[in-house]
Short mmCIF file of C-alpha atoms in Angstrom, two decimals:
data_model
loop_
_atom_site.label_atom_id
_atom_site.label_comp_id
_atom_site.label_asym_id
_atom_site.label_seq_id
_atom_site.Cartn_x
_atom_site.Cartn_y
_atom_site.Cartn_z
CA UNK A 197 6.94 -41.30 61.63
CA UNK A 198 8.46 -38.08 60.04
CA UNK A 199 8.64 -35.03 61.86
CA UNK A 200 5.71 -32.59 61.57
CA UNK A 201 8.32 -30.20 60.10
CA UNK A 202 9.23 -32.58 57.37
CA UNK A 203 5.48 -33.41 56.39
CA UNK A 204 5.00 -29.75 56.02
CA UNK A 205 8.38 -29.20 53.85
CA UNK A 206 7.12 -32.52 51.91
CA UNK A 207 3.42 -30.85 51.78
CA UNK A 208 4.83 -27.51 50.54
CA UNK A 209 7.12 -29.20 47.57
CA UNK A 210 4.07 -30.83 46.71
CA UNK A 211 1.71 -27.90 46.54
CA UNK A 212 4.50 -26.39 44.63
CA UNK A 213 4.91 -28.96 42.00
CA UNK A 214 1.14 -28.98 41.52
CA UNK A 215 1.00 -25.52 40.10
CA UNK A 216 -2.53 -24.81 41.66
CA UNK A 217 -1.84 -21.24 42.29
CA UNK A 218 -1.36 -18.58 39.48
CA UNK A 219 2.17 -17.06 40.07
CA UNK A 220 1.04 -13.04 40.88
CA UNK A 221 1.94 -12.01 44.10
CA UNK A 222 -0.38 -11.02 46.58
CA UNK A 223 -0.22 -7.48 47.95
CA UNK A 224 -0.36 -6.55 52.22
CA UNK A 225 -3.36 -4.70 51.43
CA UNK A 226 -5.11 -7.77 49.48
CA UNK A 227 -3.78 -9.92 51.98
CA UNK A 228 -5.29 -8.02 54.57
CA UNK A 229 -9.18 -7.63 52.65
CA UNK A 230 -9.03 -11.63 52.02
CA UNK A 231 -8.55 -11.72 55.92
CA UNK A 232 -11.25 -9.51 57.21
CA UNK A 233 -13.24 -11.82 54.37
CA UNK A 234 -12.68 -14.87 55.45
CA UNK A 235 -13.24 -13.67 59.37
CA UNK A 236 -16.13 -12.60 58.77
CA UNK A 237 -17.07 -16.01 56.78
CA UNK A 238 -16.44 -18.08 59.47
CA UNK A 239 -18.25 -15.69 62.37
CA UNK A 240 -21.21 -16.55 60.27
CA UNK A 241 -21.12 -19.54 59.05
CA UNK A 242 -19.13 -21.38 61.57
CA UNK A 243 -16.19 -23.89 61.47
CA UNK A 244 -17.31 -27.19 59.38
CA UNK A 245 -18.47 -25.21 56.61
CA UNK A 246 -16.00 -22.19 56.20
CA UNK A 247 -13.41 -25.25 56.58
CA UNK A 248 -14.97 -26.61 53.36
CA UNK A 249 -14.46 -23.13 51.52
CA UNK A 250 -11.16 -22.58 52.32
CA UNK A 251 -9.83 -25.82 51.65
CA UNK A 252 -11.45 -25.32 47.74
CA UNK A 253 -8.34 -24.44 45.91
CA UNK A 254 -10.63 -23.24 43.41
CA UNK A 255 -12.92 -20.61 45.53
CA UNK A 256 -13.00 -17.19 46.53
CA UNK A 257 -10.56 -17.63 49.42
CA UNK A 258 -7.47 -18.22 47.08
CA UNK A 259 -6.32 -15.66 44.95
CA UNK A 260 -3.08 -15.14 43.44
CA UNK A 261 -0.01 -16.81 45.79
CA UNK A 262 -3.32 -15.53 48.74
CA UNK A 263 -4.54 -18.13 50.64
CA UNK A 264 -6.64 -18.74 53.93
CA UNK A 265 -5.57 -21.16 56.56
CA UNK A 266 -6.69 -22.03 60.25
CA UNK A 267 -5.08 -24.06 63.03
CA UNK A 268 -6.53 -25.55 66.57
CA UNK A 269 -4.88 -23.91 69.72
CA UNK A 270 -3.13 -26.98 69.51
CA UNK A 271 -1.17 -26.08 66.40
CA UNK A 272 -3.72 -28.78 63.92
CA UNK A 273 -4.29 -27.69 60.74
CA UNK A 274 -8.26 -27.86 59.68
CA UNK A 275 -7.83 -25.85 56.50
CA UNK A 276 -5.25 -24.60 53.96
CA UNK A 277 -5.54 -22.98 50.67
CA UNK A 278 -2.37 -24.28 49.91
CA UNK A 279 -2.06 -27.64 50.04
CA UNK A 280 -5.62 -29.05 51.76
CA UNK A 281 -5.22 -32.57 51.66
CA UNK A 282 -1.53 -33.27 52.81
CA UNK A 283 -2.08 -30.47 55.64
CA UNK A 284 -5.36 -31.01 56.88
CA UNK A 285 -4.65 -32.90 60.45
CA UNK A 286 -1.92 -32.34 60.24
CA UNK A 287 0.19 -31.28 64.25
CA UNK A 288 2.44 -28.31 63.43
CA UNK A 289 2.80 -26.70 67.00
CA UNK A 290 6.56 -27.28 67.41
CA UNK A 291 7.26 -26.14 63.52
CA UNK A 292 10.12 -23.72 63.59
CA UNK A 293 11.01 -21.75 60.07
CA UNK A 294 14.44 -21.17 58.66
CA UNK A 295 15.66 -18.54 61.41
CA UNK A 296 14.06 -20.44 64.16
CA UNK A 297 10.93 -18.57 64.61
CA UNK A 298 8.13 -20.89 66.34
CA UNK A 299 5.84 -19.23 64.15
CA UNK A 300 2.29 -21.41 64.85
CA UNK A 301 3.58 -21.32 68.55
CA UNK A 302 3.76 -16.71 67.92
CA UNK A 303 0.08 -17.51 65.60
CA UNK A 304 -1.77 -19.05 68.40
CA UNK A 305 -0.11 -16.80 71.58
CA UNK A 306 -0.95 -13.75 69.57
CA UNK A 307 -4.11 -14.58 68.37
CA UNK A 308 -5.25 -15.67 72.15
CA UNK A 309 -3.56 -12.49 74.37
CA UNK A 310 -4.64 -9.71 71.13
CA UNK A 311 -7.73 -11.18 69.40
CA UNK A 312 -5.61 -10.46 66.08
CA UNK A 313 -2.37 -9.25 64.94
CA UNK A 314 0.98 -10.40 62.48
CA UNK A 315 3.36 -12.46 62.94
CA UNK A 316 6.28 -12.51 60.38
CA UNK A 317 8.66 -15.59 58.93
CA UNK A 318 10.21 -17.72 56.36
CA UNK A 319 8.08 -19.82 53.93
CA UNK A 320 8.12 -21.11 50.99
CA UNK A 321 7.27 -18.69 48.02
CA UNK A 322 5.88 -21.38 45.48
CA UNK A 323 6.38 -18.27 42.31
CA UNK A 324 10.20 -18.67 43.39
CA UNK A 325 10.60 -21.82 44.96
CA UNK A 326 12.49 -20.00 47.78
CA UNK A 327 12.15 -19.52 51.05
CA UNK A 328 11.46 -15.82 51.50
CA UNK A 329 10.00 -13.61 54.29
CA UNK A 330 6.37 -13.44 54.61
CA UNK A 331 3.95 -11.71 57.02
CA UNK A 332 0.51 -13.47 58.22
CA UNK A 333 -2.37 -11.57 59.55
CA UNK A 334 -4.08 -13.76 62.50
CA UNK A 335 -6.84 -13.56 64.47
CA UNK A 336 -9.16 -16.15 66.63
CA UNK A 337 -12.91 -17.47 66.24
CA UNK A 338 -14.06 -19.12 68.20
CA UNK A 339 -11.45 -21.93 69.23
CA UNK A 340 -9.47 -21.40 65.91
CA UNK A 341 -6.64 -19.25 64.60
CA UNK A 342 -7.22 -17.79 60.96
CA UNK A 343 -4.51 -16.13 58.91
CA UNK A 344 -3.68 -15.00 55.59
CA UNK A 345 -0.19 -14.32 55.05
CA UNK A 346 2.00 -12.15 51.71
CA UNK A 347 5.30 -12.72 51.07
CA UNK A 348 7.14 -9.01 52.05
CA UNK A 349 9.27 -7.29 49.49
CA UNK A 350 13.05 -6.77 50.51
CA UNK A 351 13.26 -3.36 52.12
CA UNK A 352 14.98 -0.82 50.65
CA UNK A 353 17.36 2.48 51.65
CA UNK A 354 14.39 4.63 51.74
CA UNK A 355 12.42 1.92 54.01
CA UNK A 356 14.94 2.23 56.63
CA UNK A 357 15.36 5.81 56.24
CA UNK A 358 11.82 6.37 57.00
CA UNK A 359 12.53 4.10 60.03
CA UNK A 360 15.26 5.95 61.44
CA UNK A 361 12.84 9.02 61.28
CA UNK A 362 10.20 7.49 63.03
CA UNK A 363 12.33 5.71 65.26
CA UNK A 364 14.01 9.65 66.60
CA UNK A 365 10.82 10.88 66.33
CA UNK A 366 9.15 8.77 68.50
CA UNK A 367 12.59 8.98 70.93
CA UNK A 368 12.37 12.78 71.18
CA UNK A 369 9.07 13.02 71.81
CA UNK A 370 8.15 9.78 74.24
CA UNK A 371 12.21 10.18 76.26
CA UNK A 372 14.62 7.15 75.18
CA UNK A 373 13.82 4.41 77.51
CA UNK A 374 9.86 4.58 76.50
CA UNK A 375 11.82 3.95 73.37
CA UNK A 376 14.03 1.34 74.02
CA UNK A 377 10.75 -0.73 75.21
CA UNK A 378 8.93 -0.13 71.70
CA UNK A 379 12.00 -0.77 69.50
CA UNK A 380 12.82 -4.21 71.69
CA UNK A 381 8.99 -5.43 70.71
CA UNK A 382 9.21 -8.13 67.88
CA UNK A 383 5.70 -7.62 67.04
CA UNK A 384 6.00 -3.75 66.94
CA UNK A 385 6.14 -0.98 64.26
CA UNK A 386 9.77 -0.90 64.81
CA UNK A 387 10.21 -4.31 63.44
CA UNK A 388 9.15 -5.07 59.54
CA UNK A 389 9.98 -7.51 57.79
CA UNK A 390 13.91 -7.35 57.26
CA UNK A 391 14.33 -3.89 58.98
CA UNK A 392 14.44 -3.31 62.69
CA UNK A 393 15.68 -0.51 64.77
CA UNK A 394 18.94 -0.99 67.47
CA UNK A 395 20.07 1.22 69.70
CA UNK A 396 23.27 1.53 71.89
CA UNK A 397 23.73 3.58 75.59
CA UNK A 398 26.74 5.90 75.06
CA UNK A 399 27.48 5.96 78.52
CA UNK A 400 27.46 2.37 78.88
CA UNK A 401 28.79 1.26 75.23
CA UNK A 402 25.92 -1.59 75.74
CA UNK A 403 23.10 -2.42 73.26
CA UNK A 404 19.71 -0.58 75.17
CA UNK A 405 17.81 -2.05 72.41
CA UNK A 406 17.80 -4.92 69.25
CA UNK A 407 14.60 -4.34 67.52
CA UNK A 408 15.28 -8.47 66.12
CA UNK A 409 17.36 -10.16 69.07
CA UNK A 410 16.25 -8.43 72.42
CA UNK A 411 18.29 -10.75 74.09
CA UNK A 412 21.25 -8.67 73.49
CA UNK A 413 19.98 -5.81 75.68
CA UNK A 414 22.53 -4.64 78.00
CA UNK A 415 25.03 -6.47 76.25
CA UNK A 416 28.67 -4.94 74.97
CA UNK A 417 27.90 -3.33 71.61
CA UNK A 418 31.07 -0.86 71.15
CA UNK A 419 33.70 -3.99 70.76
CA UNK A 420 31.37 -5.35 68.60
CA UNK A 421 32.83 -6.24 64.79
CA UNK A 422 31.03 -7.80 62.13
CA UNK A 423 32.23 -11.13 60.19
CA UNK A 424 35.18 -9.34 58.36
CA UNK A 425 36.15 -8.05 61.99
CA UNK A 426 35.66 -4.13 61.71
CA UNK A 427 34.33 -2.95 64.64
CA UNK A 428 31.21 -1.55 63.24
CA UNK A 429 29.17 0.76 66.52
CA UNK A 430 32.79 2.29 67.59
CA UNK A 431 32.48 3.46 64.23
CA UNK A 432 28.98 4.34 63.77
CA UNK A 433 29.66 6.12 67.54
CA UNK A 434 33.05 7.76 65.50
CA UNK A 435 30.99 8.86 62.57
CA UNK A 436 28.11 10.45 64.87
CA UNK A 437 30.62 12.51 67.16
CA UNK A 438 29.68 15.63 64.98
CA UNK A 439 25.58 14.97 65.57
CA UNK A 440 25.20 14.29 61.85
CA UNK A 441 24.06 10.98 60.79
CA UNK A 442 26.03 8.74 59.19
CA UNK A 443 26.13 5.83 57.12
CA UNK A 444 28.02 2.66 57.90
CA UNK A 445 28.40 -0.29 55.37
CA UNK A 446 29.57 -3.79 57.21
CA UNK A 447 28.51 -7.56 57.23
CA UNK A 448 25.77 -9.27 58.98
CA UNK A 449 23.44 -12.00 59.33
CA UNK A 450 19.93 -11.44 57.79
CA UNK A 451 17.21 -12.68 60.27
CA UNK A 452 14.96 -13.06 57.61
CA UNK A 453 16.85 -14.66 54.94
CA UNK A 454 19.69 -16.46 57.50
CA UNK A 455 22.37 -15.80 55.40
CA UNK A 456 25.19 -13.00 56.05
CA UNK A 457 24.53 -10.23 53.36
CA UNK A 458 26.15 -6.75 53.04
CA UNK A 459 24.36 -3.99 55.09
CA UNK A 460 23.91 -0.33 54.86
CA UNK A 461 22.80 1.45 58.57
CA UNK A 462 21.79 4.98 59.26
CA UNK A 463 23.00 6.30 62.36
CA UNK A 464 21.73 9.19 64.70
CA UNK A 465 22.21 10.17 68.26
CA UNK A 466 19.34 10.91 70.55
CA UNK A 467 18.47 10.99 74.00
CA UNK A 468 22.44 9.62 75.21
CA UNK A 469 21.90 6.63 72.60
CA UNK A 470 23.10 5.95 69.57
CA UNK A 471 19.63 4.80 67.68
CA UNK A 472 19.85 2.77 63.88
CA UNK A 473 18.01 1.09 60.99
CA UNK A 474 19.66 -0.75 58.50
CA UNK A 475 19.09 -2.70 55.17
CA UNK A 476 20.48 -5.14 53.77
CA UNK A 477 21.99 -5.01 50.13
CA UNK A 478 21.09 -7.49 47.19
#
């Protein structure tokens, strides 16, 4: 028997070549009203039959690339929008996406702990036939997780400009090490989409926070280099000295995309830490 990971790639390729879907792209705020929709659906009408509505690939509960799906706390699919009939039973628990992110594993451990919230990861976008970042809303009824997810634009200068902002904002006002906690959460407003916020102890030269890899808390950030070997924070920590911010341009791995693109940060200090928000260049 295939892997559940390779019925779902097989299921997805399928959906794909069917052309059920029209090609528009689905907004985060449309995403979000077919959501509250289809929640509400199924708090009234219960599981069997909202099942039956969102597996009609010709109902309300599809719309543009928009589609509503729901999975057992065991990771089982009972209904997709997307592809109904090869998903439908189908065990996806231990599904990881292209950076590794268990994301029905984050769905259902989200969903339980918060009632709702968003999880964000790499699908499929069947308008490019790419795997591209998207962000589901989830929430539970009942025993079941529902989401509807939108595949997120690439984020842009000004995105992580407004970022940085918030992310000294919120420093200065709540004292760095409140900080540090919010910036380290995955599921946080300092994480979105491809943009997260870092930020490095001066005293210490050590990461105090890594908005997408918290793991590297505490670890050596000023010897640091990127994959052409410049040793990108001494800089960003040269470039600061003044208390200006500063821009820094260097190589690094997308988490979104898993690929090493060009990047762009913006650099402040704040609080004895060196705080950041990046892009990545096209």
């Amino acid at each position: 028997m295939k892997p559940a990971r390779h019925l779902l790639a097989a299921a997805l390729a399928a959906s794909l070549a069917t052309g059920a879907f029209a090609a528009d792209r689905g907004t985060p705020r449309e995403a979000r009203a077919l959501f509250d929709q289809a929640i509400k659906y199924m708090q009234a009408n219960g599981p069997e039959r909202s099942f039956v509505a969102f597996n009609n690939q010709k109902g309300k509960f599809v719309s543009k690339d928009l589609y509503v799906f729901v999975i057992d706390k065991q990771g089982t699919y009972h209904a997709s929008g997307a592809a109904p009939e090869a998903l439908v039973g189908l065990n996806v628990l231990g599904t990881t996406d292209a950076a590794g992110n268990p994301l029905f594993k984050d769905m259902i451990d989200i969903s339980v702990r918060n009632g709702e919230g968003q999880v964000r990861y790499m699908w499929l976008n069947r308008k490019t036939n790419h795997v591209e970042p998207k962000v589901s809303f989830v929430g539970k009824v009942n025993d079941y997780v529902l989401g509807v997810g939108y595949f997120a634009p690439r984020s842009t200068a000004a995105d992580a400009q407004k970022m940085l902002t918030r992310a000294i904002a919120y420093a200065k006002t709540e004292g760095i090490e409140k900080a540090n906690t919010a910036f380290n959460d995955r599921h946080g407003v300092f994480v979105q989409n491809d943009l997260y916020v870092f930020a490095v102890d001066l005293a210490s030269g050590n990461f105090s926070a890594m908005g997408m890899n918290p793991t590297l808390t505490g670890k050596d950030a000023v010897g640091l280099t990127d994959a052409e070997g410049h040793a990108i924070v001494k800089e960003m920590i040269d470039k600061t000295a003044s208390g200006e911010e500063a821009v820094v341009d260097y190589v690094w791995r997308n988490p979104v995309t898993n690929a090493v693109e060009k990047k762009r940060s913006y650099v402040r200090r704040e609080g004895g830490a060196l705080i950041g928000v990046g892009y990545y260049q096209e």
